[in-house]
Short mmCIF file of C-alpha atoms in Angstrom, two decimals:
data_model
loop_
_atom_site.label_atom_id
_atom_site.label_comp_id
_atom_site.label_asym_id
_atom_site.label_seq_id
_atom_site.Cartn_x
_atom_site.Cartn_y
_atom_site.Cartn_z
CA UNK A 1 4.61 19.47 11.06
CA UNK A 2 5.97 16.23 9.50
CA UNK A 3 3.19 13.73 9.74
CA UNK A 4 5.04 11.04 7.87
CA UNK A 5 6.61 8.25 9.88
CA UNK A 6 10.14 7.23 8.58
CA UNK A 7 10.46 3.72 9.81
CA UNK A 8 12.52 0.66 9.14
CA UNK A 9 10.22 -1.88 7.55
CA UNK A 10 9.96 -4.29 10.50
CA UNK A 11 8.87 -1.37 12.66
CA UNK A 12 6.31 -0.23 10.11
CA UNK A 13 4.89 -3.77 10.13
CA UNK A 14 4.76 -3.90 13.84
CA UNK A 15 2.92 -0.65 13.95
CA UNK A 16 0.31 -1.91 11.44
CA UNK A 17 -0.17 -5.05 13.65
CA UNK A 18 -0.52 -2.88 16.79
CA UNK A 19 -3.19 -0.69 14.93
CA UNK A 20 -5.16 -3.86 14.01
CA UNK A 21 -4.98 -5.16 17.56
CA UNK A 22 -6.20 -2.06 19.30
CA UNK A 23 -9.22 -1.96 21.56
CA UNK A 24 -11.79 -4.24 19.79
CA UNK A 25 -14.82 -2.00 20.50
CA UNK A 26 -13.29 1.30 19.34
CA UNK A 27 -15.03 2.03 16.06
CA UNK A 28 -13.12 5.27 15.34
CA UNK A 29 -11.21 5.48 12.03
CA UNK A 30 -7.55 5.51 12.62
CA UNK A 31 -4.65 5.77 10.25
CA UNK A 32 -0.94 6.39 9.83
CA UNK A 33 1.31 7.69 6.94
CA UNK A 34 4.76 6.19 6.58
CA UNK A 35 7.77 5.41 4.53
CA UNK A 36 10.74 3.05 4.74
CA UNK A 37 14.25 2.99 3.32
CA UNK A 38 14.53 1.30 -0.06
CA UNK A 39 13.46 -2.43 0.06
CA UNK A 40 11.31 -5.07 -1.52
CA UNK A 41 8.40 -6.44 0.43
CA UNK A 42 6.96 -9.80 -0.38
CA UNK A 43 4.16 -12.07 1.04
CA UNK A 44 5.22 -14.37 3.89
CA UNK A 45 4.35 -17.31 1.48
CA UNK A 46 7.37 -16.41 -0.71
CA UNK A 47 9.70 -18.01 1.89
CA UNK A 48 8.63 -21.36 0.67
CA UNK A 49 9.70 -20.63 -2.87
CA UNK A 50 12.64 -22.27 -4.40
CA UNK A 51 16.06 -20.73 -3.66
CA UNK A 52 14.40 -18.03 -1.48
CA UNK A 53 17.33 -17.41 0.91
CA UNK A 54 19.80 -17.11 -2.02
CA UNK A 55 17.48 -14.84 -3.81
CA UNK A 56 17.05 -12.44 -1.15
CA UNK A 57 20.78 -12.35 -0.29
CA UNK A 58 21.43 -11.53 -4.09
CA UNK A 59 18.83 -8.82 -3.89
CA UNK A 60 20.31 -7.13 -0.85
CA UNK A 61 23.71 -7.14 -2.59
CA UNK A 62 22.03 -5.26 -5.34
CA UNK A 63 20.84 -2.63 -2.70
CA UNK A 64 17.31 -4.14 -2.38
CA UNK A 65 16.92 -5.93 1.04
CA UNK A 66 13.78 -8.10 1.13
CA UNK A 67 11.22 -8.22 3.92
CA UNK A 68 8.11 -10.41 4.56
CA UNK A 69 4.63 -9.04 5.02
CA UNK A 70 1.39 -10.35 6.38
CA UNK A 71 -0.80 -9.92 3.30
CA UNK A 72 -0.81 -11.72 -0.02
CA UNK A 73 -0.06 -10.83 -3.67
CA UNK A 74 3.33 -10.21 -5.17
CA UNK A 75 6.55 -8.10 -4.57
CA UNK A 76 6.44 -4.45 -4.23
CA UNK A 77 9.02 -1.78 -3.87
CA UNK A 78 9.12 0.56 -1.00
CA UNK A 79 11.40 3.54 -0.31
CA UNK A 80 11.51 7.40 -0.09
CA UNK A 81 9.58 7.82 -3.32
CA UNK A 82 6.51 5.83 -2.04
CA UNK A 83 4.02 7.03 0.56
CA UNK A 84 2.05 4.50 2.45
CA UNK A 85 -1.38 4.97 4.14
CA UNK A 86 -2.48 2.33 6.63
CA UNK A 87 -6.10 2.61 7.94
CA UNK A 88 -7.87 0.72 10.73
CA UNK A 89 -11.76 0.64 10.93
CA UNK A 90 -14.53 -1.82 11.91
CA UNK A 91 -16.62 -3.73 9.56
CA UNK A 92 -19.60 -6.16 9.42
CA UNK A 93 -18.52 -9.31 7.57
CA UNK A 94 -22.17 -9.97 6.60
CA UNK A 95 -22.37 -6.96 4.21
CA UNK A 96 -22.45 -7.11 0.52
CA UNK A 97 -19.06 -6.89 -1.27
CA UNK A 98 -17.28 -6.42 2.14
CA UNK A 99 -13.77 -6.74 0.44
CA UNK A 100 -14.60 -4.15 -2.18
CA UNK A 101 -16.21 -1.87 0.30
CA UNK A 102 -13.13 -1.92 2.64
CA UNK A 103 -10.93 -1.03 -0.27
CA UNK A 104 -13.14 1.84 -1.38
CA UNK A 105 -13.09 3.25 2.09
CA UNK A 106 -9.36 3.08 2.22
CA UNK A 107 -8.90 4.68 -1.05
CA UNK A 108 -11.37 7.57 -0.57
CA UNK A 109 -8.72 10.08 0.49
CA UNK A 110 -6.63 9.45 -2.70
CA UNK A 111 -9.62 9.41 -4.87
CA UNK A 112 -10.73 12.81 -3.26
CA UNK A 113 -7.28 14.17 -3.84
CA UNK A 114 -7.42 13.31 -7.58
CA UNK A 115 -10.91 14.75 -7.77
CA UNK A 116 -9.70 18.15 -6.49
CA UNK A 117 -7.46 18.30 -9.75
CA UNK A 118 -10.35 17.20 -12.01
CA UNK A 119 -9.01 13.66 -12.30
CA UNK A 120 -11.03 10.58 -11.91
CA UNK A 121 -9.28 7.68 -10.34
CA UNK A 122 -10.62 4.18 -10.63
CA UNK A 123 -9.96 0.62 -9.80
CA UNK A 124 -8.72 -1.95 -12.14
CA UNK A 125 -5.99 -4.64 -12.59
CA UNK A 126 -3.17 -3.48 -14.78
CA UNK A 127 -1.27 -6.20 -16.37
CA UNK A 128 2.51 -5.84 -15.89
CA UNK A 129 2.32 -3.77 -12.76
CA UNK A 130 3.96 -4.95 -9.45
CA UNK A 131 1.61 -6.82 -7.15
CA UNK A 132 -1.31 -6.41 -9.58
CA UNK A 133 -4.84 -6.44 -8.22
CA UNK A 134 -8.35 -5.40 -9.26
CA UNK A 135 -8.35 -2.61 -6.58
CA UNK A 136 -5.20 -0.75 -7.86
CA UNK A 137 -5.92 2.87 -8.00
CA UNK A 138 -5.44 3.67 -11.72
CA UNK A 139 -5.04 6.89 -13.54
CA UNK A 140 -4.78 6.94 -17.45
CA UNK A 141 -4.78 3.18 -17.37
CA UNK A 142 -1.53 3.05 -15.19
CA UNK A 143 -1.15 2.13 -11.59
CA UNK A 144 -0.83 4.96 -9.09
CA UNK A 145 -1.31 2.89 -5.87
CA UNK A 146 -1.56 -0.77 -4.80
CA UNK A 147 -3.83 -2.11 -2.07
CA UNK A 148 -4.13 -4.75 0.61
CA UNK A 149 -6.20 -5.64 3.62
CA UNK A 150 -6.34 -7.89 6.63
CA UNK A 151 -9.37 -8.79 8.78
CA UNK A 152 -9.47 -9.81 12.42
CA UNK A 153 -12.51 -10.98 14.23
CA UNK A 154 -13.39 -8.99 17.42
CA UNK A 155 -14.37 -12.12 19.45
CA UNK A 156 -17.41 -13.66 21.02
CA UNK A 157 -18.56 -10.54 22.40
CA UNK A 158 -18.82 -8.97 19.08
CA UNK A 159 -20.23 -11.71 16.71
CA UNK A 160 -19.78 -10.93 13.10
CA UNK A 161 -17.69 -7.83 13.76
CA UNK A 162 -14.22 -7.28 12.50
CA UNK A 163 -11.28 -4.92 12.70
CA UNK A 164 -9.90 -4.24 9.26
CA UNK A 165 -6.29 -3.08 8.56
CA UNK A 166 -6.21 -1.76 5.00
CA UNK A 167 -3.17 -0.26 3.31
CA UNK A 168 -2.12 1.42 0.03
CA UNK A 169 1.28 2.21 -1.32
CA UNK A 170 1.26 5.26 -3.58
CA UNK A 171 4.00 6.03 -6.11
CA UNK A 172 5.22 9.76 -5.84
CA UNK A 173 8.45 9.98 -8.00
CA UNK A 174 9.68 6.36 -8.06
CA UNK A 175 12.14 5.24 -10.83
CA UNK A 176 9.94 2.51 -12.20
CA UNK A 177 12.59 1.22 -14.44
CA UNK A 178 14.90 0.41 -11.59
CA UNK A 179 12.00 -0.83 -9.48
CA UNK A 180 10.95 -3.26 -12.20
CA UNK A 181 14.45 -4.47 -12.70
CA UNK A 182 14.84 -5.09 -8.89
CA UNK A 183 11.61 -7.11 -8.64
CA UNK A 184 12.24 -9.09 -11.88
CA UNK A 185 15.79 -9.98 -10.80
CA UNK A 186 14.33 -11.27 -7.43
CA UNK A 187 11.88 -13.48 -9.14
CA UNK A 188 14.39 -14.78 -11.66
CA UNK A 189 16.63 -15.75 -8.81
CA UNK A 190 13.69 -17.85 -7.45
CA UNK A 191 13.28 -19.44 -11.05
CA UNK A 192 9.87 -17.51 -11.40
CA UNK A 193 8.38 -15.38 -14.06
CA UNK A 194 7.49 -11.80 -12.96
CA UNK A 195 7.02 -9.56 -15.95
CA UNK A 196 6.80 -6.23 -14.14
CA UNK A 197 6.97 -3.48 -16.70
CA UNK A 198 7.82 0.06 -15.71
CA UNK A 199 5.31 1.88 -18.14
CA UNK A 200 2.40 0.28 -16.48
CA UNK A 201 2.94 2.58 -13.41
CA UNK A 202 2.31 6.32 -12.98
CA UNK A 203 3.81 8.78 -10.31
CA UNK A 204 1.96 11.54 -8.44
CA UNK A 205 4.44 13.99 -10.17
CA UNK A 206 3.17 12.97 -13.50
CA UNK A 207 -0.28 13.87 -12.50
CA UNK A 208 0.64 17.10 -10.57
CA UNK A 209 3.94 18.16 -12.01
CA UNK A 210 4.24 21.27 -9.96
CA UNK A 211 7.88 21.25 -8.57
CA UNK A 212 7.79 20.77 -4.72
CA UNK A 213 10.87 20.29 -2.60
CA UNK A 214 8.58 18.96 0.21
CA UNK A 215 6.62 16.55 -2.10
CA UNK A 216 6.46 13.68 0.49
CA UNK A 217 5.21 15.84 3.20
CA UNK A 218 2.84 17.86 1.00
CA UNK A 219 1.15 14.69 -0.42
CA UNK A 220 0.99 13.25 3.23
CA UNK A 221 -0.75 16.41 4.55
CA UNK A 222 -3.22 16.22 1.66
CA UNK A 223 -3.98 12.59 2.43
CA UNK A 224 -4.20 13.29 6.13
CA UNK A 225 -6.70 16.11 5.64
CA UNK A 226 -8.87 13.86 3.56
CA UNK A 227 -8.72 11.10 6.19
CA UNK A 228 -9.80 13.70 8.78
CA UNK A 229 -12.78 14.66 6.61
CA UNK A 230 -13.55 10.92 6.18
CA UNK A 231 -13.48 10.38 9.91
CA UNK A 232 -15.70 13.30 10.66
CA UNK A 233 -18.21 12.56 8.02
CA UNK A 234 -21.68 11.92 9.40
CA UNK A 235 -22.49 8.21 9.51
#
C-alpha cells in the first residue's frame, strides 16, 4: 500500500492547515506523509523582499517554481527525493522547553529509524545548510532533515492548551549540488546572501546504501510504523 501522498504544494499546505484545525479536543496523535513535484518553498515573509516577483519568475524559468509556507526560516527544496512528515498533537504551553519538546516528539520516528541501524541522530545547527535551525536532525555533522512547527490556541474552553502542527523534510536521494544552486540563485536574484553548501547535507541512501527501487515507499512505511508505535505508547 502506498502511504505517501503525492500532492501539488498548495494542496499539501491546505492539508497541513486542515490537520492543525481539526477537532480541538481530539488529543490523538495524527500524521501524514507526503511529497510534491520539484519546487522551492519559502516563508511568507519573503514576499516582502526586494525583487521577489522577478526572482520567483526567474526561478520558475530554471525549473524551480516557488511557493509560500506558513512557517519561518529560509528556503528549502521539495521534490520526489524528499519525504515529508507532518504531525499534529496537543500540547500545554506552560511546560518547560515546549518548542524543543515538540520537535523531539516530531523527530522520534526518524531518530528511532536511525537507532535500528545503530546510528545516533542528534539535533544541531549546520552552517551552510538550507533553512538551518538548531533542531535539524543531523548524522555525521550533516543535515538529514529540517524541522518546523506551528501552534494554535484551542480557545477559551481549553485555556493554556494548543494544537501543534510539526513538520520535517527528510532528504532521501536529493542532488544537493543542484538544490544548493537553485536556492542560492533565488536569493541572489533578491540581492540577498544565501551561502547554502551541498556538502552540509546528507541523504538517507548514504546512511543506508542498500539499493531499493521503492526507496520512497520503504522509508515512508518505516516512518509510519514508528508513528504508530509512538501513538500507541502508554502515556
